[in-house]
Coordinates of C-alpha atoms in Angstrom, one line a residue:
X903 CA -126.3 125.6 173.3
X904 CA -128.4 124.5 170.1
X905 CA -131.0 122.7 172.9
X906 CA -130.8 125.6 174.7
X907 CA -131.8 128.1 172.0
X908 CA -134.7 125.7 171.2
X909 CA -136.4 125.4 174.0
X910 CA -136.0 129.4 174.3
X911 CA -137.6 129.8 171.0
X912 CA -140.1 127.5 171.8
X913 CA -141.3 129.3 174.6
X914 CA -141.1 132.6 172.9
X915 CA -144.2 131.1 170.5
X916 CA -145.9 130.2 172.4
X917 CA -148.0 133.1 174.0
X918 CA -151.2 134.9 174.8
X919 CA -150.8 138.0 173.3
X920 CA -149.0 139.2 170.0
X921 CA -148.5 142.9 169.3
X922 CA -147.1 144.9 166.1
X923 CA -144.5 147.8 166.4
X924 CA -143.4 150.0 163.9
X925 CA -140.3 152.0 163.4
X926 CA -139.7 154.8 161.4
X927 CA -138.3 158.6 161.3
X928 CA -141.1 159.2 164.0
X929 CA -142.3 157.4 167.1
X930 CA -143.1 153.9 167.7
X931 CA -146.7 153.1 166.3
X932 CA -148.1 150.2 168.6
X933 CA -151.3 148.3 167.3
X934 CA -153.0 146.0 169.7
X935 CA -155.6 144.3 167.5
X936 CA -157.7 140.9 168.0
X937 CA -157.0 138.0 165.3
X938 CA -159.3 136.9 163.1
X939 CA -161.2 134.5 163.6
X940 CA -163.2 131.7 161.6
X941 CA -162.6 128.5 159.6
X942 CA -159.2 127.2 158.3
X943 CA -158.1 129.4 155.1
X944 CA -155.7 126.4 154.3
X945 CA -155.4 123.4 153.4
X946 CA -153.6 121.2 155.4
X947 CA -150.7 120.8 152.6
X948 CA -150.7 124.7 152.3
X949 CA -150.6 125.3 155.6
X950 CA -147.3 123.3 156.3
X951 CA -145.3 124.8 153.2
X952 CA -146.7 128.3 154.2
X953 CA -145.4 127.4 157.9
X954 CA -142.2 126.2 156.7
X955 CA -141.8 129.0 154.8
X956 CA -142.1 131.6 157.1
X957 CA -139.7 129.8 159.3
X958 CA -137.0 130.0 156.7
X959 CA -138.1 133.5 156.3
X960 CA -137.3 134.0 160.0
X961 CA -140.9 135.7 160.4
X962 CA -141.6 132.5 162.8
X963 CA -139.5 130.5 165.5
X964 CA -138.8 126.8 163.8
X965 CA -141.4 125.5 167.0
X966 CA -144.2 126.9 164.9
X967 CA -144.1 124.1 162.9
X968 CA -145.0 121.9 165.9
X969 CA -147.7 123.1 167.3
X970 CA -151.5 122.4 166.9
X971 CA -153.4 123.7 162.9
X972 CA -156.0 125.8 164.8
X973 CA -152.4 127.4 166.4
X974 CA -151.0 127.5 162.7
X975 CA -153.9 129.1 161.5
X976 CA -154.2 132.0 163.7
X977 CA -150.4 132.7 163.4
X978 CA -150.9 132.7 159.4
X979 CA -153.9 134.9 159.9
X980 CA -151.9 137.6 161.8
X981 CA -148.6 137.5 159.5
X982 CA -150.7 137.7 156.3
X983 CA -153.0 140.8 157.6
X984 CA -150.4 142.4 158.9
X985 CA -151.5 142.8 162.7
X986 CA -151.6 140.5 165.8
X987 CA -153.9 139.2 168.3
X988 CA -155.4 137.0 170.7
X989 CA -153.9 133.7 170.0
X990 CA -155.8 131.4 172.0
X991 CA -159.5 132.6 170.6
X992 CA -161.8 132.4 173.3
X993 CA -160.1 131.0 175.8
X994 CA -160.1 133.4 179.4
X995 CA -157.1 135.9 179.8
X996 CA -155.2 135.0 182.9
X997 CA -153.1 137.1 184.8
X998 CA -149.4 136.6 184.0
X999 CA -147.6 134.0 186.4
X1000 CA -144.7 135.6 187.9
X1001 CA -141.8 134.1 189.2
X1002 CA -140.4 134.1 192.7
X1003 CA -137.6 136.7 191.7
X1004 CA -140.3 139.1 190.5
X1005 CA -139.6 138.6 186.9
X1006 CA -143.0 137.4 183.9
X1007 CA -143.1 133.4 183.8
X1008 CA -143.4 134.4 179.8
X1009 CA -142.5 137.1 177.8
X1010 CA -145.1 138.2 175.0
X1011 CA -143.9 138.8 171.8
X1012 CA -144.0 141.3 169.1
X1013 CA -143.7 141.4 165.2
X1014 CA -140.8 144.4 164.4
X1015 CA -141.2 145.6 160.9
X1016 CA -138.2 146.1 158.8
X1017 CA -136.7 149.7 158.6
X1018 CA -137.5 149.9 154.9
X1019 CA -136.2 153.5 155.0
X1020 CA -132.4 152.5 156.0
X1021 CA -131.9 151.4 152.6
X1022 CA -131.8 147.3 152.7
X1023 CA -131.3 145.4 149.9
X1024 CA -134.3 142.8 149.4
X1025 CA -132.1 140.1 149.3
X1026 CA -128.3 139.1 150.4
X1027 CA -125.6 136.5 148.9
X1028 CA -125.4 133.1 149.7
X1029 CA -122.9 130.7 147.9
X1030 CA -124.2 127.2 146.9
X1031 CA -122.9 123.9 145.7
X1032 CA -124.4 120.7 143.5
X1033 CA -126.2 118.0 145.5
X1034 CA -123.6 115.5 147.0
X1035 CA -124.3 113.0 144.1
X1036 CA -123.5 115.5 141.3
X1037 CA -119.7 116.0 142.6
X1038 CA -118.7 112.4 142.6
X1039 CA -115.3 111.7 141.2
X1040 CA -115.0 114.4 138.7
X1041 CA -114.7 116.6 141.7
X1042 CA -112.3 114.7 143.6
X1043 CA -110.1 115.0 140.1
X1044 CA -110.0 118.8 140.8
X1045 CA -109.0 118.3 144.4
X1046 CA -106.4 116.2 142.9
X1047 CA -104.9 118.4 140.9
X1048 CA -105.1 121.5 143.0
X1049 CA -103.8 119.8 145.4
X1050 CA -100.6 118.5 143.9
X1051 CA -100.1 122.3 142.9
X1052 CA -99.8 123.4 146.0
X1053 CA -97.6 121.3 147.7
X1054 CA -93.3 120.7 147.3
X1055 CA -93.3 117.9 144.9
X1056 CA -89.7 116.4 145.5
X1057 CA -90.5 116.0 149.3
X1058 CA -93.0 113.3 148.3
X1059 CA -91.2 111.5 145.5
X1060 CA -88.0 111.1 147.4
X1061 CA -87.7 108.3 150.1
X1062 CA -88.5 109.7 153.5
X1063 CA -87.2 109.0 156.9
X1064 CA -87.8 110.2 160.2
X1065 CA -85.0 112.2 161.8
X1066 CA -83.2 110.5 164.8
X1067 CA -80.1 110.9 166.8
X1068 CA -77.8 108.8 168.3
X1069 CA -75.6 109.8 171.4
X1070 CA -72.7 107.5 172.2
X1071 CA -70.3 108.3 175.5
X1072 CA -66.5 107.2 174.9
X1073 CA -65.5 106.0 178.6
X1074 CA -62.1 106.1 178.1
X1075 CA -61.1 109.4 176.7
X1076 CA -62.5 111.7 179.5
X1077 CA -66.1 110.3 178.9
X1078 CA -66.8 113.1 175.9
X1079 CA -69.8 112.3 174.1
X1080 CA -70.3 111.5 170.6
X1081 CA -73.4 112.4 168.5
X1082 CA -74.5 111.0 164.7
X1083 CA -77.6 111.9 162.9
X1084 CA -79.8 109.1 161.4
X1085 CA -82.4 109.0 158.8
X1086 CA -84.8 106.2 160.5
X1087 CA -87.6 105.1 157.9
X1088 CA -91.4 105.1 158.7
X1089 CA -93.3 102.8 158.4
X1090 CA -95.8 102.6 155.4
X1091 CA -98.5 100.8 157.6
X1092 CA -97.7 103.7 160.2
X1093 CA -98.1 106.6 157.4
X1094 CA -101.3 104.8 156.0
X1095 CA -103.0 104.9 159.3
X1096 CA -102.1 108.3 160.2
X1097 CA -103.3 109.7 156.4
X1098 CA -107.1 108.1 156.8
X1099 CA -108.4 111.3 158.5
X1100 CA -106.9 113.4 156.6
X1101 CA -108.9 111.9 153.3
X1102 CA -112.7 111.7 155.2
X1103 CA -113.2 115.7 156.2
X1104 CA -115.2 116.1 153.6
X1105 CA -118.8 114.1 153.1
X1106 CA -119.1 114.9 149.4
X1107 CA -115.7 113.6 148.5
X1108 CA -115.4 109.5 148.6
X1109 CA -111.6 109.1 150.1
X1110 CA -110.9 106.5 147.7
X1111 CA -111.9 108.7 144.8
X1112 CA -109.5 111.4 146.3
X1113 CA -106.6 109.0 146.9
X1114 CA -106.5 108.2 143.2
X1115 CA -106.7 111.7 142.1
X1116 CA -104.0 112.9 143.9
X1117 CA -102.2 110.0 143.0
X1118 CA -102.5 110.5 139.1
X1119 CA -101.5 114.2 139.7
X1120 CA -98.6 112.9 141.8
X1121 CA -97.1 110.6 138.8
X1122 CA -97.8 113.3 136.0
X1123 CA -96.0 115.6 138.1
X1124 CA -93.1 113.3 138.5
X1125 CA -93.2 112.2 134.5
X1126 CA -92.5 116.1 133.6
X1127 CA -89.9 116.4 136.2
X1128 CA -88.5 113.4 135.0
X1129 CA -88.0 111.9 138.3
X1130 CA -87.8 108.2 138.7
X1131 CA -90.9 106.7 141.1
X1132 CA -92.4 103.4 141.4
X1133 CA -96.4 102.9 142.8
X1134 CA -95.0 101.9 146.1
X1135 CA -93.4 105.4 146.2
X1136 CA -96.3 107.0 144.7
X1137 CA -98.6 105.4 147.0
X1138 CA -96.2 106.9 150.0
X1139 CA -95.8 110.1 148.8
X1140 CA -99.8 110.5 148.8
X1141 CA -100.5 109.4 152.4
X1142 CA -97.4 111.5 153.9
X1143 CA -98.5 114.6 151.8
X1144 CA -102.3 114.4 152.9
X1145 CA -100.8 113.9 156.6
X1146 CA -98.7 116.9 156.8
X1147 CA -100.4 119.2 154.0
X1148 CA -103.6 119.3 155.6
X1149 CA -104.1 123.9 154.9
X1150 CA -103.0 122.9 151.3
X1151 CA -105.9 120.3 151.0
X1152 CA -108.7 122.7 152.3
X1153 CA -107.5 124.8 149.7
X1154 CA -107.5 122.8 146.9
X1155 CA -111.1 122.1 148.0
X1156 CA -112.3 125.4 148.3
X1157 CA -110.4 125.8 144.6
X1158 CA -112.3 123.3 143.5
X1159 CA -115.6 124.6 145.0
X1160 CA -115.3 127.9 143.3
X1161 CA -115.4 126.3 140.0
X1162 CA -118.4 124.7 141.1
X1163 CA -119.7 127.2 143.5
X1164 CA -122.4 129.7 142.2
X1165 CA -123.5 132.8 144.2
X1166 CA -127.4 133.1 144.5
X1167 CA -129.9 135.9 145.9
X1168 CA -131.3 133.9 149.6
X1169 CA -134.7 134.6 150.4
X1170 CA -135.9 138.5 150.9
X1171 CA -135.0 139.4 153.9
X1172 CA -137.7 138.9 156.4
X1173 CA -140.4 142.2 156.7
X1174 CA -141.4 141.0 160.0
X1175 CA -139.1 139.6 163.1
X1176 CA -140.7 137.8 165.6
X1177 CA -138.8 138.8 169.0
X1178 CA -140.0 139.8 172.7
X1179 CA -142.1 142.7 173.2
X1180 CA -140.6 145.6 174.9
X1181 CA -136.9 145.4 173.3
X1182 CA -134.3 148.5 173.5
X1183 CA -135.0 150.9 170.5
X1184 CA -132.0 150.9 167.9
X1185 CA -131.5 153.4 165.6
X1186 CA -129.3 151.8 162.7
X1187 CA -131.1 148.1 163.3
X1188 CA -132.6 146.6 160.2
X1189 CA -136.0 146.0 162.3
X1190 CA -135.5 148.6 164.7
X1191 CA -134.3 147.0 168.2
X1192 CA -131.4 145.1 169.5
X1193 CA -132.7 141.6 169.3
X1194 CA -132.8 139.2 172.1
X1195 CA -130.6 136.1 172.1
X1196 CA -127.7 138.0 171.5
X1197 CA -124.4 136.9 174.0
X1198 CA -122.6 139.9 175.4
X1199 CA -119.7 140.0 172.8
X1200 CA -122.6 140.1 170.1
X1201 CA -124.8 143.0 172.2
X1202 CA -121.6 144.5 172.6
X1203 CA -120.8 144.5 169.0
X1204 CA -124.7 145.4 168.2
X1205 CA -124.0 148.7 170.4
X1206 CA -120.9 149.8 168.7
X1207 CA -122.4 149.8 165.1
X1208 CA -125.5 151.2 166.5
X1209 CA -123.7 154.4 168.1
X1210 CA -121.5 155.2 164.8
X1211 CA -121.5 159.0 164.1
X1212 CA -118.8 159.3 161.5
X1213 CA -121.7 158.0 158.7
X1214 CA -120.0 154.7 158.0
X1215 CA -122.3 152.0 159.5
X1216 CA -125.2 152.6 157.1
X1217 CA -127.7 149.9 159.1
X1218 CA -126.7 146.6 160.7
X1219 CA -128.9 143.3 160.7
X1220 CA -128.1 140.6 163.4
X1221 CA -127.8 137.2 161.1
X1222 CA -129.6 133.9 162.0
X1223 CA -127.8 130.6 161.4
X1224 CA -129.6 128.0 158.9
X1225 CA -132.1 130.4 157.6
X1226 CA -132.6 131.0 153.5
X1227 CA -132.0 134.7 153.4
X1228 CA -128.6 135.0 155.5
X1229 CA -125.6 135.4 153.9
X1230 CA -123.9 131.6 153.2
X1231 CA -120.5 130.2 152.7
X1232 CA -119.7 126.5 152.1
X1233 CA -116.5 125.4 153.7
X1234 CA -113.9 123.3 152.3
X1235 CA -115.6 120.6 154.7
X1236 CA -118.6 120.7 152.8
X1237 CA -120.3 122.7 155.8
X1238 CA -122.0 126.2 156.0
X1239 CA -121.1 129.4 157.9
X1240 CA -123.4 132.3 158.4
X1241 CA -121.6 134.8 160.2
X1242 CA -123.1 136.7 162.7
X1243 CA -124.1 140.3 161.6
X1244 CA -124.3 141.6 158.3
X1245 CA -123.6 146.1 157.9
X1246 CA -124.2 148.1 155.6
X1247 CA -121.0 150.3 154.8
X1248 CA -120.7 153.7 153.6
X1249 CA -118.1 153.8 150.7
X1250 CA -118.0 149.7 150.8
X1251 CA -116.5 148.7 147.4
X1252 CA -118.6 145.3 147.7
X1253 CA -122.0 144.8 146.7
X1254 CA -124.7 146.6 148.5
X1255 CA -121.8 147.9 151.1
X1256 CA -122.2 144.8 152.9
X1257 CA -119.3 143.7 155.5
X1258 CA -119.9 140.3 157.4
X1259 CA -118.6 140.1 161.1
X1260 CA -118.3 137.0 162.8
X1261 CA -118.4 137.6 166.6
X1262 CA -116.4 134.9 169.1
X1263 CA -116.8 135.1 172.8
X1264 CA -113.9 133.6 174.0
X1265 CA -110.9 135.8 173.1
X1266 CA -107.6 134.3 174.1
X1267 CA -108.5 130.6 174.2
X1268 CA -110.6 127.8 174.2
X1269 CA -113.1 127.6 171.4
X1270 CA -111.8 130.2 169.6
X1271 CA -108.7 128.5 168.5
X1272 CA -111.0 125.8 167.7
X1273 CA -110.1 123.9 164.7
X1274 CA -113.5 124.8 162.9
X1275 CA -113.2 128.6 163.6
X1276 CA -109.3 128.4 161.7
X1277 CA -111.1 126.8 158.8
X1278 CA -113.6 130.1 158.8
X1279 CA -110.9 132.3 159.3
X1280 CA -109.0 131.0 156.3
X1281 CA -112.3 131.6 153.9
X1282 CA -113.8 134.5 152.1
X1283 CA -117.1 135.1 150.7
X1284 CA -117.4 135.3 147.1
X1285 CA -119.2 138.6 146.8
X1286 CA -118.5 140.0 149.8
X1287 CA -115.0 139.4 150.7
X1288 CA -113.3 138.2 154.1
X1289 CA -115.1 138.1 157.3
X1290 CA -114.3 140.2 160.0
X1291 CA -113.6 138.7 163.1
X1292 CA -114.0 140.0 166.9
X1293 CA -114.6 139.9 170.4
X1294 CA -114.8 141.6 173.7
X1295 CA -111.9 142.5 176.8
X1296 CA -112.7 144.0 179.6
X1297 CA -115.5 145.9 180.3
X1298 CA -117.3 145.0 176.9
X1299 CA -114.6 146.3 174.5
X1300 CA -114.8 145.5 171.0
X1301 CA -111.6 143.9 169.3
X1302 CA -110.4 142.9 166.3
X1303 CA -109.1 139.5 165.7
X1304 CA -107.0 139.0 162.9
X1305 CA -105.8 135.0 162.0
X1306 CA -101.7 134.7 162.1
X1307 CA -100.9 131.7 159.6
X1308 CA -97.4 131.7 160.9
X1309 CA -98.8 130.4 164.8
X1310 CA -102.4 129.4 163.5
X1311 CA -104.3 131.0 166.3
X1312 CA -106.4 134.6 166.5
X1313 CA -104.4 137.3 167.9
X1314 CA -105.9 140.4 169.4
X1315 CA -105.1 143.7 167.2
X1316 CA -107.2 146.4 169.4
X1317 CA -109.9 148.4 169.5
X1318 CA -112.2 147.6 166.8
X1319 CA -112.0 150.2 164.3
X1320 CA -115.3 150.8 162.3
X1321 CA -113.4 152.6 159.5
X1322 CA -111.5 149.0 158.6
X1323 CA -114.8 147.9 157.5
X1324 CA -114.4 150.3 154.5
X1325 CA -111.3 149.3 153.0
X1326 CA -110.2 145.8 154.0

């Protein structure tokens, strides 16, 4: 999918014609103006952090940084002034190649202004974390101990066994069966090999560092309960509590993380969105369209915030993944989530009314049960709260997916109802 998208945006940049739409209260204003032309108004260091800039911004597709500086320069020319034009200078206009279905070769594309006049905020919350090399084993200490809080102590200072049954058949008193339960114990190499994974789901956490936290929060643990436990014990109880409390370590990690964690404005949200020319008007769109690259669950999503009449959808902006303005949050892997749309919310208690809504397209099974989309599900966002979660049945209906701890899978609730976003 990520190849996919790139070679889409790719050839979305690349074009022979650019063309600025506004939207406001009134109708479309459509400018049609030629670039201007003349020598290089950067350098060549400028012009690749005003590039890279503007990619982050989302005002440019991340191909821009790729192509040609006489390229670069005429797309910095039309974002700074404002208008569009003529990319390829001088060079003949040729008529548009069409393909044997009927359909342009290449779409043209367009810069949307932001609806200034729905009521934005300039900029959106993103959570950070310290640089990999400033968590180190301080922060494994806090895993440690959150951890150890979490979990049923006495399971993991006790000797364990695995549960087993044996069924023996008396042949000479009618052949009735006899059953006993046995206590079989595991084996220590066996538990040791099964733990690993659970101590390496995290790049900025060295396993060995983690091991030894959890270890010293195990035996303080056992000193105030006054429980007798040896190092071989210890060492056992670790590697079967990381195997089967695997929830209660992602959330000692995201505990730990929030001591860490600060919450930062991203990057203004961009004035300018690059996207084809010709798009479907929306009215409650933060740049005034439905964007293209939207999947059907997401344009079906787009449409039902776009149609709201009871005044509690406010404006809605369709997120994009990796960029510095959209709203961020760090997982207890270590990784990012940007969820898909961000609204606007009449009566919102959070910040700015803001509600996030992650959109899936695959409602009963399959990647939605993935084992990265339960690790979203289980995390809010520091300013803004939990993430809304849906999809689409049938005929383009929007649902509500709540996440059921008790089964650990998405379940369907019905018909998305716009008015949750105010309260939940």
């Amino acid at each position: 999918m990520a190849e996919l998208k790139a070679v889409r945006e790719s050839i979305d940049t690349i074009t022979d014609h650019l063309n600025v739409v506004q939207f406001g209260s009134g109708a479309p204003v459509l400018q049609d103006i030629q670039a201007i032309r003349g020598e290089g108004l950067y350098s060549s260091e400028e012009r690749t952090q005003r590039i890279d800039q503007l990619v982050e911004q989302g005002v440019l597709f991340p191909s821009a940084r790729n192509e040609p500086p006489e390229f670069q320069e005429r797309l910095l020319k039309a974002v700074d002034a404002g208008v569009a034009g003529d990319l390829f200078g001088d060079l003949p206009i040729q008529q548009q190649q069409v393909k044997s279905g009927g359909s342009p070769a290449r779409s043209r594309a367009t810069l949307y202004r932001l609806r200034i006049d729905l009521g934005l905020p300039e900029t959106m919350k993103r959570e950070e974390l310290p640089a990999i090399q400033a968590a180190g084993a301080d922060f494994a200490e806090i895993v440690g101990r959150e951890f150890v809080k979490r979990i049923p102590i006495a399971d993991y200072l006790l000797e364990r066994g695995k549960a087993g049954e044996l069924r023996l058949r008396e042949l000479f008193q009618n052949r009735s069966e006899l059953s006993e339960r046995l206590n079989v114990p595991i084996s220590a190499a066996r538990v040791d090999d099964l733990a690993q994974a659970a101590f390496q789901f995290n790049d900025q956490i060295d396993p060995r560092d983690l091991k030894r936290s959890i270890l010293r929060a195990l035996e303080r643990a056992a000193d105030e309960r006054a429980v007798p436990t040896d190092e071989r014990m210890l060492r056992r109880g670790v590697a079967l509590a990381a195997l089967e409390q695997q929830q209660a370590m992602r959330d000692a990690v995201r505990a730990a993380q929030r001591l860490r964690m600060t919450v930062e404005d991203g990057d203004r949200i961009p004035l300018n969105l690059v996207d084809v020319e010709g798009l479907q008007r929306a009215e409650k769109a933060a740049h005034g369209i439905f964007p293209s690259g939207m999947n059907r669950p997401e344009s079906a999503f787009a449409r039902l915030l776009d149609k709201d009449s009871s005044g509690t959808i406010l404006w809605w902006l369709r997120c994009t993944e990796n960029t510095k303005w959209a709203p961020k949050l760090v997982l207890p892997d270590g990784s990012n989530f940007f969820p898909d749309f961000a609204v606007g919310v009449a009566r919102r208690s959070k910040p700015d009314g803001i509600a996030l809504i992650e959109v899936k397209d695959d409602g009963e099974t399959g990647r939605l049960q993935s084992d990265r989309n339960t690790i979203k599900a289980r995390v809010d966002h520091s300013t803004y709260g939990k993430v809304f979660w849906g999809t689409v049945h049938g005929e383009d209906l929007p649902v509500r997916l709540l996440f059921d701890d008790r089964v650990n899978r998405f379940v369907s609730t019905g018909a998305f109802d716009l008015a949750s976003l105010v309260y939940d």
